[in-house]
Short mmCIF file of C-alpha atoms in Angstrom, two decimals:
data_model
loop_
_atom_site.label_atom_id
_atom_site.label_comp_id
_atom_site.label_asym_id
_atom_site.label_seq_id
_atom_site.Cartn_x
_atom_site.Cartn_y
_atom_site.Cartn_z
CA MET A 1 0.00 0.00 0.00
CA ASN A 2 1.47 3.37 -0.93
CA ARG A 3 1.34 6.61 1.01
CA GLN A 4 -1.56 8.11 -0.93
CA GLN A 5 -3.68 4.99 -0.46
CA LEU A 6 -2.95 4.97 3.26
CA ILE A 7 -3.87 8.64 3.63
CA HIS A 8 -7.05 8.01 1.64
CA GLN A 9 -8.04 5.20 3.99
CA ILE A 10 -7.39 7.36 7.04
CA PHE A 11 -9.53 10.29 5.86
CA THR A 12 -12.27 8.09 4.45
CA LYS A 13 -12.68 6.02 7.60
CA LYS A 14 -11.77 8.88 9.93
CA THR A 15 -9.35 6.77 11.89
CA PHE A 16 -5.64 6.23 12.17
CA LEU A 17 -5.94 3.34 14.57
CA CYS A 18 -3.68 0.32 14.29
CA VAL A 19 -4.80 -2.75 16.22
CA GLY A 20 -1.89 -4.71 17.63
CA LEU A 21 -2.40 -8.47 17.43
CA ASP A 22 -0.24 -9.47 20.42
CA THR A 23 -2.16 -12.67 20.85
CA ASP A 24 -1.20 -14.50 24.03
CA ILE A 25 -2.88 -17.86 24.48
CA SER A 26 -2.87 -17.43 28.26
CA LYS A 27 -5.00 -14.30 27.90
CA ILE A 28 -7.65 -15.35 25.39
CA PRO A 29 -11.14 -16.30 26.56
CA GLU A 30 -11.56 -19.81 27.93
CA HIS A 31 -14.21 -20.87 25.44
CA LEU A 32 -11.78 -20.41 22.53
CA LYS A 33 -9.23 -22.82 23.92
CA ASN A 34 -11.12 -25.82 22.52
CA GLU A 35 -10.89 -24.51 18.94
CA THR A 36 -8.48 -26.27 16.56
CA ASP A 37 -6.45 -23.07 16.32
CA PRO A 38 -7.35 -20.84 19.27
CA ILE A 39 -4.95 -18.05 18.26
CA PHE A 40 -6.40 -17.76 14.79
CA ALA A 41 -9.98 -18.06 16.09
CA PHE A 42 -9.28 -15.18 18.47
CA ASN A 43 -7.61 -13.04 15.78
CA LYS A 44 -10.38 -13.64 13.27
CA ALA A 45 -13.04 -12.53 15.73
CA ILE A 46 -11.01 -9.48 16.78
CA ILE A 47 -10.38 -8.51 13.16
CA ASP A 48 -14.02 -8.86 12.10
CA ALA A 49 -15.08 -6.79 15.10
CA THR A 50 -12.54 -3.99 14.78
CA ALA A 51 -11.99 -3.63 11.02
CA PRO A 52 -14.45 -0.72 10.57
CA TYR A 53 -12.57 1.32 13.18
CA CYS A 54 -8.95 0.86 12.15
CA VAL A 55 -6.74 1.24 9.10
CA ALA A 56 -3.96 -1.12 10.13
CA TYR A 57 -3.19 -4.37 11.93
CA LYS A 58 0.10 -5.09 13.61
CA PRO A 59 0.74 -8.72 14.47
CA ASN A 60 3.66 -8.94 16.89
CA LEU A 61 5.88 -11.78 15.73
CA ALA A 62 7.16 -12.58 19.23
CA PHE A 63 3.76 -13.87 20.27
CA TYR A 64 3.45 -16.23 17.29
CA GLU A 65 7.04 -17.44 17.37
CA SER A 66 6.73 -18.33 21.03
CA TYR A 67 4.33 -21.17 20.11
CA GLY A 68 6.71 -22.60 17.51
CA LEU A 69 5.30 -23.98 14.27
CA LYS A 70 1.73 -23.88 15.58
CA GLY A 71 2.15 -20.20 16.31
CA MET A 72 3.60 -19.47 12.88
CA MET A 73 0.70 -21.33 11.26
CA ALA A 74 -1.70 -19.08 13.17
CA PHE A 75 0.31 -16.08 11.97
CA GLU A 76 0.10 -17.19 8.34
CA LYS A 77 -3.64 -17.86 8.60
CA THR A 78 -4.18 -14.45 10.18
CA ILE A 79 -2.27 -12.74 7.37
CA GLN A 80 -4.18 -14.68 4.71
CA TYR A 81 -7.46 -13.83 6.36
CA LEU A 82 -6.59 -10.14 6.43
CA LYS A 83 -5.44 -10.12 2.82
CA ASN A 84 -8.53 -11.97 1.58
CA HIS A 85 -11.17 -10.15 3.61
CA TYR A 86 -9.67 -6.75 4.39
CA PRO A 87 -7.33 -5.92 1.51
CA THR A 88 -7.40 -2.18 2.21
CA HIS A 89 -5.97 -2.58 5.71
CA PHE A 90 -2.28 -1.86 6.08
CA ILE A 91 -0.35 -4.75 7.66
CA ILE A 92 2.68 -4.23 9.87
CA ALA A 93 4.94 -7.11 10.86
CA ASP A 94 6.15 -5.98 14.26
CA ALA A 95 9.42 -7.87 14.25
CA LYS A 96 12.17 -5.35 15.15
CA ARG A 97 14.60 -7.04 12.75
CA GLY A 98 17.96 -5.77 11.51
CA ASP A 99 21.25 -7.51 10.72
CA ILE A 100 24.18 -7.34 8.28
CA GLY A 101 23.17 -6.79 4.66
CA ASN A 102 22.94 -10.38 3.43
CA THR A 103 20.89 -11.33 6.50
CA SER A 104 18.56 -8.32 6.40
CA LYS A 105 17.96 -9.26 2.78
CA MET A 106 16.59 -12.61 3.99
CA TYR A 107 14.38 -10.92 6.58
CA ALA A 108 13.08 -8.58 3.87
CA ARG A 109 12.37 -11.62 1.71
CA THR A 110 10.46 -13.17 4.62
CA PHE A 111 8.12 -10.27 5.24
CA PHE A 112 7.80 -8.78 1.76
CA GLU A 113 7.88 -11.90 -0.44
CA GLU A 114 6.98 -14.94 1.66
CA TYR A 115 4.20 -13.09 3.56
CA ASP A 116 3.78 -10.10 1.20
CA LEU A 117 3.07 -7.65 4.05
CA ASP A 118 3.09 -3.87 3.74
CA SER A 119 5.74 -3.09 6.31
CA VAL A 120 8.10 -4.34 8.97
CA THR A 121 9.58 -2.71 12.06
CA VAL A 122 13.38 -2.51 11.94
CA ALA A 123 15.98 -1.72 14.64
CA PRO A 124 18.62 0.87 13.63
CA TYR A 125 21.60 -0.16 15.76
CA MET A 126 23.50 -1.83 12.89
CA GLY A 127 23.15 1.17 10.55
CA GLU A 128 22.50 1.77 6.89
CA ASP A 129 23.35 -1.58 5.30
CA SER A 130 21.11 -3.33 7.82
CA VAL A 131 18.12 -1.21 6.79
CA ASN A 132 18.60 -0.76 3.04
CA PRO A 133 17.63 -4.29 1.93
CA PHE A 134 14.13 -3.61 3.30
CA LEU A 135 13.88 -0.35 1.34
CA GLU A 136 14.48 -2.00 -2.02
CA TYR A 137 10.91 -3.29 -2.33
CA ASN A 138 8.48 -1.12 -4.26
CA GLY A 139 5.34 -0.28 -2.30
CA LYS A 140 6.75 -1.72 0.94
CA TRP A 141 7.71 0.16 4.08
CA VAL A 142 10.38 0.17 6.74
CA ILE A 143 9.19 1.34 10.15
CA LEU A 144 12.42 2.25 11.91
CA LEU A 145 12.74 2.43 15.69
CA ALA A 146 13.47 6.02 16.69
CA LEU A 147 12.17 6.79 20.18
CA THR A 148 10.39 3.84 21.74
CA SER A 149 7.69 3.80 24.41
CA ASN A 150 9.45 1.79 27.10
CA LYS A 151 11.52 2.83 30.10
CA GLY A 152 14.69 1.48 28.47
CA SER A 153 14.31 4.05 25.68
CA HIS A 154 16.21 6.37 28.02
CA ASP A 155 19.25 4.10 28.22
CA PHE A 156 20.70 4.86 24.79
CA GLN A 157 18.17 6.68 22.58
CA LEU A 158 18.49 9.95 24.50
CA THR A 159 22.29 9.98 24.67
CA GLU A 160 23.59 13.29 23.34
CA ASP A 161 26.65 13.49 21.14
CA LYS A 162 29.19 16.31 21.34
CA SER A 163 26.96 18.68 19.42
CA GLY A 164 23.96 17.93 21.63
CA GLU A 165 22.23 15.70 19.08
CA ARG A 166 20.46 12.79 20.72
CA LEU A 167 20.80 9.28 19.29
CA PHE A 168 17.16 9.10 18.18
CA GLU A 169 17.65 12.40 16.35
CA LYS A 170 20.71 11.04 14.60
CA VAL A 171 18.68 7.97 13.59
CA LEU A 172 15.94 10.23 12.19
CA LYS A 173 18.43 12.39 10.29
CA ASN A 174 20.74 9.75 8.88
CA SER A 175 17.94 7.45 7.83
CA GLN A 176 16.34 10.17 5.74
CA GLU A 177 19.26 9.67 3.39
CA TRP A 178 18.28 6.01 3.02
CA GLY A 179 14.51 6.26 2.55
CA THR A 180 11.77 8.78 1.86
CA PRO A 181 8.36 9.61 3.35
CA GLU A 182 7.05 7.17 0.71
CA ASN A 183 8.78 4.10 2.14
CA LEU A 184 10.03 4.97 5.62
CA MET A 185 8.10 5.54 8.86
CA TYR A 186 9.37 5.80 12.41
CA VAL A 187 8.35 4.26 15.71
CA VAL A 188 7.81 6.98 18.31
CA GLY A 189 6.23 5.99 21.60
CA ALA A 190 3.13 7.87 22.79
CA THR A 191 4.74 8.01 26.22
CA GLN A 192 7.26 10.52 24.85
CA GLY A 193 4.74 13.41 24.88
CA ARG A 194 6.28 16.68 23.82
CA MET A 195 9.24 14.94 22.20
CA PHE A 196 6.91 14.77 19.19
CA GLU A 197 7.72 18.44 18.60
CA ASP A 198 11.41 17.59 18.33
CA ILE A 199 10.62 14.65 16.06
CA ARG A 200 8.51 16.79 13.73
CA ARG A 201 11.30 19.35 13.44
CA ILE A 202 13.52 16.66 11.93
CA ALA A 203 10.90 14.52 10.19
CA PRO A 204 8.01 16.82 9.30
CA GLU A 205 6.38 14.52 6.76
CA HIS A 206 7.11 10.93 7.68
CA PHE A 207 4.39 8.77 9.12
CA LEU A 208 4.97 7.78 12.73
CA LEU A 209 3.83 4.50 14.20
CA VAL A 210 2.90 5.33 17.77
CA PRO A 211 2.65 2.56 20.36
CA GLY A 212 2.07 3.23 24.02
CA VAL A 213 -1.44 4.73 24.08
CA GLY A 214 -3.53 2.78 26.59
CA ALA A 215 -1.80 0.05 28.60
CA GLN A 216 1.50 1.95 28.56
CA GLY A 217 -0.04 5.29 29.56
CA GLY A 218 0.43 7.62 26.54
CA SER A 219 -2.15 10.29 25.66
CA LEU A 220 -3.80 10.38 22.22
CA GLN A 221 -4.50 14.11 22.50
CA GLU A 222 -0.90 14.96 23.25
CA VAL A 223 0.38 12.77 20.42
CA CYS A 224 -1.99 14.51 17.97
CA LYS A 225 -1.24 17.98 19.27
CA TYR A 226 2.46 17.65 18.66
CA GLY A 227 2.68 14.89 16.05
CA MET A 228 -0.18 15.24 13.56
CA THR A 229 0.52 16.62 10.07
CA LYS A 230 -1.80 17.75 7.28
CA ASP A 231 -1.70 14.15 5.97
CA CYS A 232 -2.37 12.89 9.51
CA GLY A 233 1.10 11.34 9.60
CA LEU A 234 0.20 9.04 12.47
CA LEU A 235 -0.71 5.43 12.99
CA VAL A 236 -1.59 5.05 16.63
CA ASN A 237 -1.40 1.51 17.89
CA SER A 238 -3.29 -0.13 20.70
CA SER A 239 -2.79 -3.80 21.45
CA ARG A 240 -3.73 -5.00 24.93
CA GLY A 241 -6.19 -2.13 25.50
CA ILE A 242 -8.34 -3.37 22.62
CA ILE A 243 -7.85 -7.09 22.18
CA TYR A 244 -8.16 -7.91 25.88
CA ALA A 245 -10.94 -5.37 26.60
CA GLY A 246 -13.25 -8.27 27.41
CA LYS A 247 -12.55 -11.70 28.82
CA GLY A 248 -15.83 -13.54 28.22
CA THR A 249 -17.76 -14.78 25.20
CA ASP A 250 -18.41 -11.14 24.30
CA PHE A 251 -14.68 -10.35 23.95
CA ALA A 252 -15.04 -9.33 20.30
CA GLU A 253 -17.85 -6.87 21.07
CA ALA A 254 -15.78 -5.43 23.90
CA ALA A 255 -12.84 -5.02 21.51
CA ALA A 256 -15.12 -3.37 18.95
CA ARG A 257 -16.44 -0.93 21.58
CA LYS A 258 -12.93 0.01 22.64
CA ALA A 259 -11.78 0.40 19.01
CA ARG A 260 -14.84 2.50 18.17
CA GLU A 261 -14.17 4.73 21.18
CA MET A 262 -10.66 5.34 19.92
CA GLN A 263 -11.89 5.86 16.35
CA GLU A 264 -14.31 8.50 17.59
CA GLU A 265 -11.57 10.33 19.46
CA MET A 266 -9.42 10.11 16.34
CA ALA A 267 -12.20 11.54 14.14
CA VAL A 268 -12.30 14.57 16.44
CA GLU A 269 -8.54 14.99 16.10
CA LEU A 270 -8.67 14.65 12.32
CA ASN A 271 -11.45 17.23 12.08
CA ARG A 272 -9.46 19.59 14.28
CA SER A 273 -6.41 19.40 12.03
CA VAL A 274 -6.49 21.58 8.92
CA ARG A 275 -6.27 19.61 5.76
CA MET B 1 25.49 -24.68 29.08
CA ASN B 2 27.28 -22.67 31.74
CA ARG B 3 30.52 -20.75 31.46
CA GLN B 4 32.70 -23.44 33.01
CA GLN B 5 31.31 -26.10 30.68
CA LEU B 6 31.92 -23.89 27.67
CA ILE B 7 35.50 -23.16 28.72
CA HIS B 8 36.04 -26.88 29.32
CA GLN B 9 34.85 -27.68 25.78
CA ILE B 10 37.13 -25.04 24.30
CA PHE B 11 40.29 -26.24 26.02
CA THR B 12 39.49 -29.92 25.56
CA LYS B 13 38.81 -29.64 21.83
CA LYS B 14 41.34 -26.84 21.31
CA THR B 15 38.91 -24.77 19.34
CA PHE B 16 36.65 -21.76 19.86
CA LEU B 17 35.06 -22.02 16.43
CA CYS B 18 31.36 -21.38 15.95
CA VAL B 19 29.91 -22.56 12.66
CA GLY B 20 27.19 -20.27 11.34
CA LEU B 21 24.31 -22.13 9.75
CA ASP B 22 23.18 -19.42 7.30
CA THR B 23 21.63 -21.99 5.02
CA ASP B 24 20.47 -20.45 1.75
CA ILE B 25 18.68 -22.87 -0.55
CA SER B 26 20.02 -21.07 -3.61
CA LYS B 27 23.57 -21.83 -2.49
CA ILE B 28 23.39 -25.48 -1.48
CA PRO B 29 24.68 -28.21 -3.83
CA GLU B 30 22.35 -29.23 -6.65
CA HIS B 31 22.15 -32.90 -5.66
CA LEU B 32 20.53 -31.99 -2.31
CA LYS B 33 17.65 -30.17 -3.90
CA ASN B 34 15.76 -33.42 -4.48
CA GLU B 35 15.79 -34.29 -0.79
CA THR B 36 12.50 -34.01 1.13
CA ASP B 37 14.04 -31.27 3.27
CA PRO B 38 17.12 -29.91 1.46
CA ILE B 39 17.92 -27.36 4.17
CA PHE B 40 17.98 -29.97 6.92
CA ALA B 41 19.87 -32.45 4.73
CA PHE B 42 22.52 -29.79 4.12
CA ASN B 43 22.74 -28.80 7.80
CA LYS B 44 22.96 -32.40 8.96
CA ALA B 45 25.88 -33.12 6.64
CA ILE B 46 27.64 -29.88 7.60
CA ILE B 47 27.16 -30.58 11.31
CA ASP B 48 28.43 -34.18 11.11
CA ALA B 49 31.46 -32.99 9.15
CA THR B 50 32.40 -30.00 11.31
CA ALA B 51 31.42 -31.08 14.85
CA PRO B 52 34.93 -32.23 15.86
CA TYR B 53 36.36 -28.81 15.00
CA CYS B 54 33.90 -26.44 16.63
CA VAL B 55 32.29 -25.82 20.01
CA ALA B 56 29.22 -23.94 18.83
CA TYR B 57 26.63 -23.70 16.06
CA LYS B 58 24.83 -20.51 15.18
CA PRO B 59 21.73 -20.93 13.02
CA ASN B 60 20.72 -17.55 11.61
CA LEU B 61 16.95 -17.26 11.94
CA ALA B 62 16.57 -14.98 8.92
CA PHE B 63 17.51 -17.79 6.57
CA TYR B 64 14.94 -20.21 8.01
CA GLU B 65 12.14 -17.67 8.37
CA SER B 66 12.53 -16.65 4.75
CA TYR B 67 11.15 -20.04 3.67
CA GLY B 68 8.11 -19.74 5.91
CA LEU B 69 6.83 -22.82 7.73
CA LYS B 70 9.06 -25.16 5.71
CA GLY B 71 12.06 -23.14 6.79
CA MET B 72 11.04 -23.17 10.42
CA MET B 73 10.53 -26.93 10.26
CA ALA B 74 14.10 -27.27 8.96
CA PHE B 75 15.25 -25.04 11.83
CA GLU B 76 13.48 -27.21 14.42
CA LYS B 77 14.87 -30.41 12.92
CA THR B 78 18.37 -28.93 12.91
CA ILE B 79 18.07 -27.97 16.57
CA GLN B 80 16.74 -31.40 17.52
CA TYR B 81 19.54 -33.07 15.58
CA LEU B 82 22.14 -30.99 17.38
CA LYS B 83 20.63 -31.62 20.80
CA ASN B 84 20.33 -35.37 20.24
CA HIS B 85 23.69 -36.00 18.59
CA TYR B 86 25.94 -33.18 19.81
CA PRO B 87 24.68 -32.22 23.27
CA THR B 88 27.99 -30.63 24.28
CA HIS B 89 27.87 -28.05 21.46
CA PHE B 90 26.68 -24.59 22.45
CA ILE B 91 23.75 -23.36 20.31
CA ILE B 92 23.25 -19.71 19.44
CA ALA B 93 20.00 -18.47 17.93
CA ASP B 94 21.22 -15.57 15.81
CA ALA B 95 18.02 -13.58 15.86
CA LYS B 96 18.94 -10.01 16.91
CA ARG B 97 15.70 -9.68 18.89
CA GLY B 98 14.72 -6.97 21.39
CA ASP B 99 11.42 -5.24 22.17
CA ILE B 100 9.47 -3.83 25.12
CA GLY B 101 9.46 -6.03 28.21
CA ASN B 102 6.30 -8.06 27.64
CA THR B 103 7.37 -8.77 24.05
CA SER B 104 11.00 -9.62 24.83
CA LYS B 105 9.56 -12.03 27.38
CA MET B 106 7.81 -13.85 24.51
CA TYR B 107 11.01 -13.93 22.44
CA ALA B 108 12.87 -15.32 25.46
CA ARG B 109 10.16 -17.96 25.79
CA THR B 110 10.60 -18.84 22.11
CA PHE B 111 14.32 -19.43 22.23
CA PHE B 112 14.79 -20.66 25.79
CA GLU B 113 11.61 -22.70 26.35
CA GLU B 114 10.11 -23.63 22.97
CA TYR B 115 13.53 -24.42 21.41
CA ASP B 116 15.58 -24.70 24.64
CA LEU B 117 18.71 -23.17 23.07
CA ASP B 118 21.73 -21.92 24.99
CA SER B 119 21.73 -18.32 23.81
CA VAL B 120 20.19 -15.68 21.61
CA THR B 121 21.62 -12.52 20.04
CA VAL B 122 19.83 -9.37 21.23
CA ALA B 123 19.89 -5.76 19.94
CA PRO B 124 20.44 -3.11 22.64
CA TYR B 125 18.63 -0.09 21.13
CA MET B 126 15.56 -0.38 23.38
CA GLY B 127 17.58 -0.60 26.58
CA GLU B 128 17.44 -2.51 29.85
CA ASP B 129 13.84 -3.71 29.97
CA SER B 130 14.18 -5.10 26.44
CA VAL B 131 17.17 -7.24 27.48
CA ASN B 132 16.31 -8.30 31.04
CA PRO B 133 13.61 -10.87 30.19
CA PHE B 134 16.27 -12.92 28.39
CA LEU B 135 18.56 -12.79 31.42
CA GLU B 136 16.03 -14.36 33.76
CA TYR B 137 16.69 -17.90 32.53
CA ASN B 138 19.18 -19.95 34.50
CA GLY B 139 21.96 -21.39 32.35
CA LYS B 140 20.92 -19.34 29.30
CA TRP B 141 22.81 -16.50 27.68
CA VAL B 142 22.18 -13.13 26.07
CA ILE B 143 24.65 -12.21 23.35
CA LEU B 144 24.22 -8.46 23.08
CA LEU B 145 25.22 -6.49 19.98
CA ALA B 146 28.06 -4.14 20.87
CA LEU B 147 30.27 -3.40 17.87
CA THR B 148 29.16 -5.26 14.76
CA SER B 149 31.18 -6.35 11.75
CA ASN B 150 29.35 -4.44 9.02
CA LYS B 151 29.96 -1.06 7.42
CA GLY B 152 26.82 0.35 9.08
CA SER B 153 28.38 -0.25 12.50
CA HIS B 154 29.96 3.18 12.00
CA ASP B 155 26.61 4.95 11.64
CA PHE B 156 25.59 4.92 15.29
CA GLN B 157 27.78 2.54 17.33
CA LEU B 158 30.83 4.83 17.18
CA THR B 159 29.01 8.04 18.06
CA GLU B 160 30.73 9.74 20.98
CA ASP B 161 28.78 11.36 23.78
CA LYS B 162 29.88 14.55 25.51
CA SER B 163 32.46 12.75 27.62
CA GLY B 164 33.92 10.98 24.58
CA GLU B 165 32.29 7.64 25.35
CA ARG B 166 31.18 5.83 22.21
CA LEU B 167 27.75 4.21 21.99
CA PHE B 168 29.14 0.66 21.92
CA GLU B 169 31.14 1.47 25.06
CA LYS B 170 28.01 2.73 26.77
CA VAL B 171 26.24 -0.49 25.76
CA LEU B 172 29.10 -2.54 27.25
CA LYS B 173 29.14 -0.52 30.47
CA ASN B 174 25.42 -0.20 31.13
CA SER B 175 24.65 -3.80 30.30
CA GLN B 176 27.15 -5.03 32.88
CA GLU B 177 24.65 -3.83 35.46
CA TRP B 178 22.05 -6.13 33.91
CA GLY B 179 24.00 -9.34 33.41
CA THR B 180 27.28 -10.98 34.40
CA PRO B 181 30.08 -12.85 32.61
CA GLU B 182 28.03 -15.95 33.46
CA ASN B 183 25.01 -15.03 31.33
CA LEU B 184 26.00 -12.17 29.04
CA MET B 185 28.29 -12.14 26.01
CA TYR B 186 28.82 -9.45 23.39
CA VAL B 187 28.93 -9.42 19.61
CA VAL B 188 32.12 -7.74 18.42
CA GLY B 189 32.98 -7.96 14.73
CA ALA B 190 36.40 -9.32 13.73
CA THR B 191 36.62 -6.45 11.25
CA GLN B 192 37.05 -4.06 14.19
CA GLY B 193 40.73 -5.08 14.77
CA ARG B 194 42.37 -3.08 17.52
CA MET B 195 39.02 -1.99 18.93
CA PHE B 196 39.23 -5.28 20.84
CA GLU B 197 41.70 -3.53 23.15
CA ASP B 198 39.06 -0.93 23.98
CA ILE B 199 36.45 -3.64 24.45
CA ARG B 200 38.66 -5.62 26.84
CA ARG B 201 39.28 -2.52 28.92
CA ILE B 202 35.55 -2.32 29.63
CA ALA B 203 34.64 -6.00 29.52
CA PRO B 204 37.77 -7.93 30.54
CA GLU B 205 36.02 -11.22 31.28
CA HIS B 206 32.93 -11.52 29.11
CA PHE B 207 32.89 -13.92 26.22
CA LEU B 208 32.75 -12.22 22.83
CA LEU B 209 30.99 -13.71 19.82
CA VAL B 210 33.10 -12.62 16.88
CA PRO B 211 31.62 -12.71 13.38
CA GLY B 212 33.44 -11.35 10.36
CA VAL B 213 36.45 -13.67 10.04
CA GLY B 214 36.56 -15.01 6.50
CA ALA B 215 33.97 -13.69 4.00
CA GLN B 216 33.89 -10.32 5.76
CA GLY B 217 37.68 -9.95 5.96
CA GLY B 218 38.56 -10.01 9.68
CA SER B 219 41.83 -11.54 10.94
CA LEU B 220 41.81 -14.36 13.50
CA GLN B 221 45.30 -13.48 14.70
CA GLU B 222 44.40 -9.88 15.38
CA VAL B 223 41.21 -10.85 17.19
CA CYS B 224 43.17 -13.22 19.44
CA LYS B 225 46.02 -10.80 20.02
CA TYR B 226 43.71 -8.13 21.38
CA GLY B 227 40.64 -10.08 22.48
CA MET B 228 41.70 -13.38 24.02
CA THR B 229 41.58 -13.84 27.82
CA LYS B 230 42.91 -16.56 30.11
CA ASP B 231 39.56 -18.35 29.68
CA CYS B 232 39.78 -17.82 25.91
CA GLY B 233 36.79 -15.48 26.06
CA LEU B 234 36.10 -15.79 22.35
CA LEU B 235 33.72 -17.64 20.09
CA VAL B 236 34.82 -16.90 16.55
CA ASN B 237 32.15 -17.51 13.97
CA SER B 238 32.50 -18.42 10.34
CA SER B 239 29.42 -19.03 8.22
CA ARG B 240 29.84 -18.71 4.45
CA GLY B 241 33.57 -19.46 4.57
CA ILE B 242 32.87 -22.93 5.95
CA ILE B 243 29.43 -24.06 4.83
CA TYR B 244 29.91 -23.01 1.21
CA ALA B 245 33.57 -24.05 0.98
CA GLY B 246 32.56 -26.66 -1.62
CA LYS B 247 29.76 -26.72 -4.15
CA GLY B 248 29.73 -30.37 -5.27
CA THR B 249 28.88 -33.71 -3.72
CA ASP B 250 31.97 -33.32 -1.53
CA PHE B 251 30.65 -30.10 0.09
CA ALA B 252 30.71 -31.62 3.59
CA GLU B 253 34.34 -32.71 3.25
CA ALA B 254 35.24 -29.24 1.99
CA ALA B 255 33.47 -27.70 5.01
CA ALA B 256 35.30 -30.10 7.34
CA ARG B 257 38.67 -29.18 5.78
CA LYS B 258 37.98 -25.49 6.20
CA ALA B 259 36.73 -25.96 9.79
CA ARG B 260 39.79 -28.08 10.63
CA GLU B 261 42.10 -25.41 9.20
CA MET B 262 40.49 -22.86 11.49
CA GLN B 263 40.59 -25.24 14.46
CA GLU B 264 44.33 -25.73 13.90
CA GLU B 265 44.94 -21.99 13.82
CA MET B 266 42.86 -21.67 16.98
CA ALA B 267 44.83 -24.40 18.75
CA VAL B 268 48.00 -22.38 18.08
CA GLU B 269 46.38 -19.28 19.54
CA LEU B 270 45.16 -21.16 22.62
CA ASN B 271 48.62 -22.62 23.22
CA ARG B 272 50.14 -19.18 22.87
CA SER B 273 47.86 -17.71 25.56
CA VAL B 274 48.88 -18.34 29.15
CA ARG B 275 46.28 -20.21 31.12
#
C-alpha cells in the first residue's frame, strides 16, 4: 500500500488506529481454547469486530514465534485472512529485525515476499546496510525504531553526542538519506509526549507508528497535538487495550467498543487538524 | 550450558570455532535439492562434518524464516539433531531480537523454552527492559550487539557522547549492570581489529561472539592478540567461509577441511595464551 492509499483510507474512515495483534494464548477467553487453532480463532473474531474502526493491523511476531510452528501457522492464517477479507488494511509485521546486509535481505524476503506484508519494524543499531535491503521493495515500508515507548528508551536513545544531538535524532536524520516519506516511517512511543515536537522538526512529513497509548499510559491528545501533520502522519497503535478489553464470550464486542471509542476520538482529532 | 562447561569444551577440543548455519537454498549443492528437506539435509551433513572442530553452532533465523513454515521446520529439525547427537555443542540463535518487556519475554520464551537453546543474540537499542527478560533464565545467555562487523556499525555505534564515550562502550558498560560474565556475552565484529583492546578494557572477562572472520575480511590473529583472555573469552564464527567451501557432492568434506584449518589456527592461539 502506498502513502496516498494509506492517507485516503485514514480520511475516508476517519481513523488512524492500528490494532496490535499481540495474541497471548494465556490471555484469550476460555471458550476459545477448545478450537483447533485458538490463536487464529481469536484473531479472526477481533479482526471482524474492529476492522471498521482501524486502518492497520500489527501482528507482533514474538507472540506467534513463542508457540513454535503452531504459532507461525496461526500467523500465516491471520495474514491470509486479512489479505482476503480486508485488503485495504495496512499490515505491519512488528518484528524489530535488523542484521548485516545479506541477512537483512533474507528478513526482507520473509516479510515482503513470503508473507507479502506492507511493512516491517526494523531496529537501527546496525546502521545503513542493515536497513537498506528492506527499502528495495516497491510499495513496501520500513518502520524504523526512533524513540520507543518503554523505560529502556532512556538508556541509549536519549544519549547526546558532542553537538547535543540525541541518538534518536541522529537515527531520524541519517535514515532520511536512506529512505523517503514514501517508504520509511518511524516508531515513536506515545509516552514521549512533547518529544513529538522535536521529532517533527527533523521529520516533518514521515508517518509515525505510535505505540504506548492505553496500557503503557500515553495520551492520544498529546500525540496529535504535537505529532499530527496535514496528511495525519500518524498510525496510533493499541494492542492489549483493545484485544483484551473483554474476557468472556463477548470479547469481540468489547474489543469493537474500545476500538470504536478510539476511532471517535481520532475523528475529532482529524477534524481539528487543517487539511 | 554454563561458562565453566563452555571453557572446558574449548580447552578440551582446542577450538573456539562457531559454525554459522546461514543456510540459503540457492547456495546449497544441486544434488541436495531433491531431498524431502534440502535445508535440513545440508545442515545435517555440515554438522556431522564439522562437529569435531567447533564448540558452537549458530543458526541464523533470517535464513529459516525466509522459507516460511518449511524453513522453520528445517530449523526445528536442525536444533533437535544438534541436541540429540551433539549435546555438548553450544547453540546460538542468531536472531537479533529486542522489544518492550512483555514482548521480549515472549522472544525469550521462544528461544529458551520452545527451542531450549543456549543463547540468543539481542539488539540493545531499546535498553534494559528489552534485554532483562532474556537474562532471567538460568543457564541461558544473552549475546548483546556491541560493535558489529558491518559497514553500518559506523553509523551509530561509534558516536561519541559529551564525555567521549562511544555508543558501543556505553552499551558494554550499562549492560554489565544487567548481566554478568556468566550469562552475558557481546557481539564484536572481527573487522574491528584493535578496537578489541578498547572492548577488553571495559569487559575484561565476558565472552565475545566474533563474526566477520573469512567472507567479511577479519583476521583471527588480530582478534586473538587483542581479544583473548585466560579463559579464551572468544567464540569466533565463520558461516559462508565454511558451509559453502565446496559446491559439489563433496561439500561436507570441503566444510570439514575449512573448519579443521580454522581449528588448527585456533589451537595455536590457545597454546600461545597463558592459562
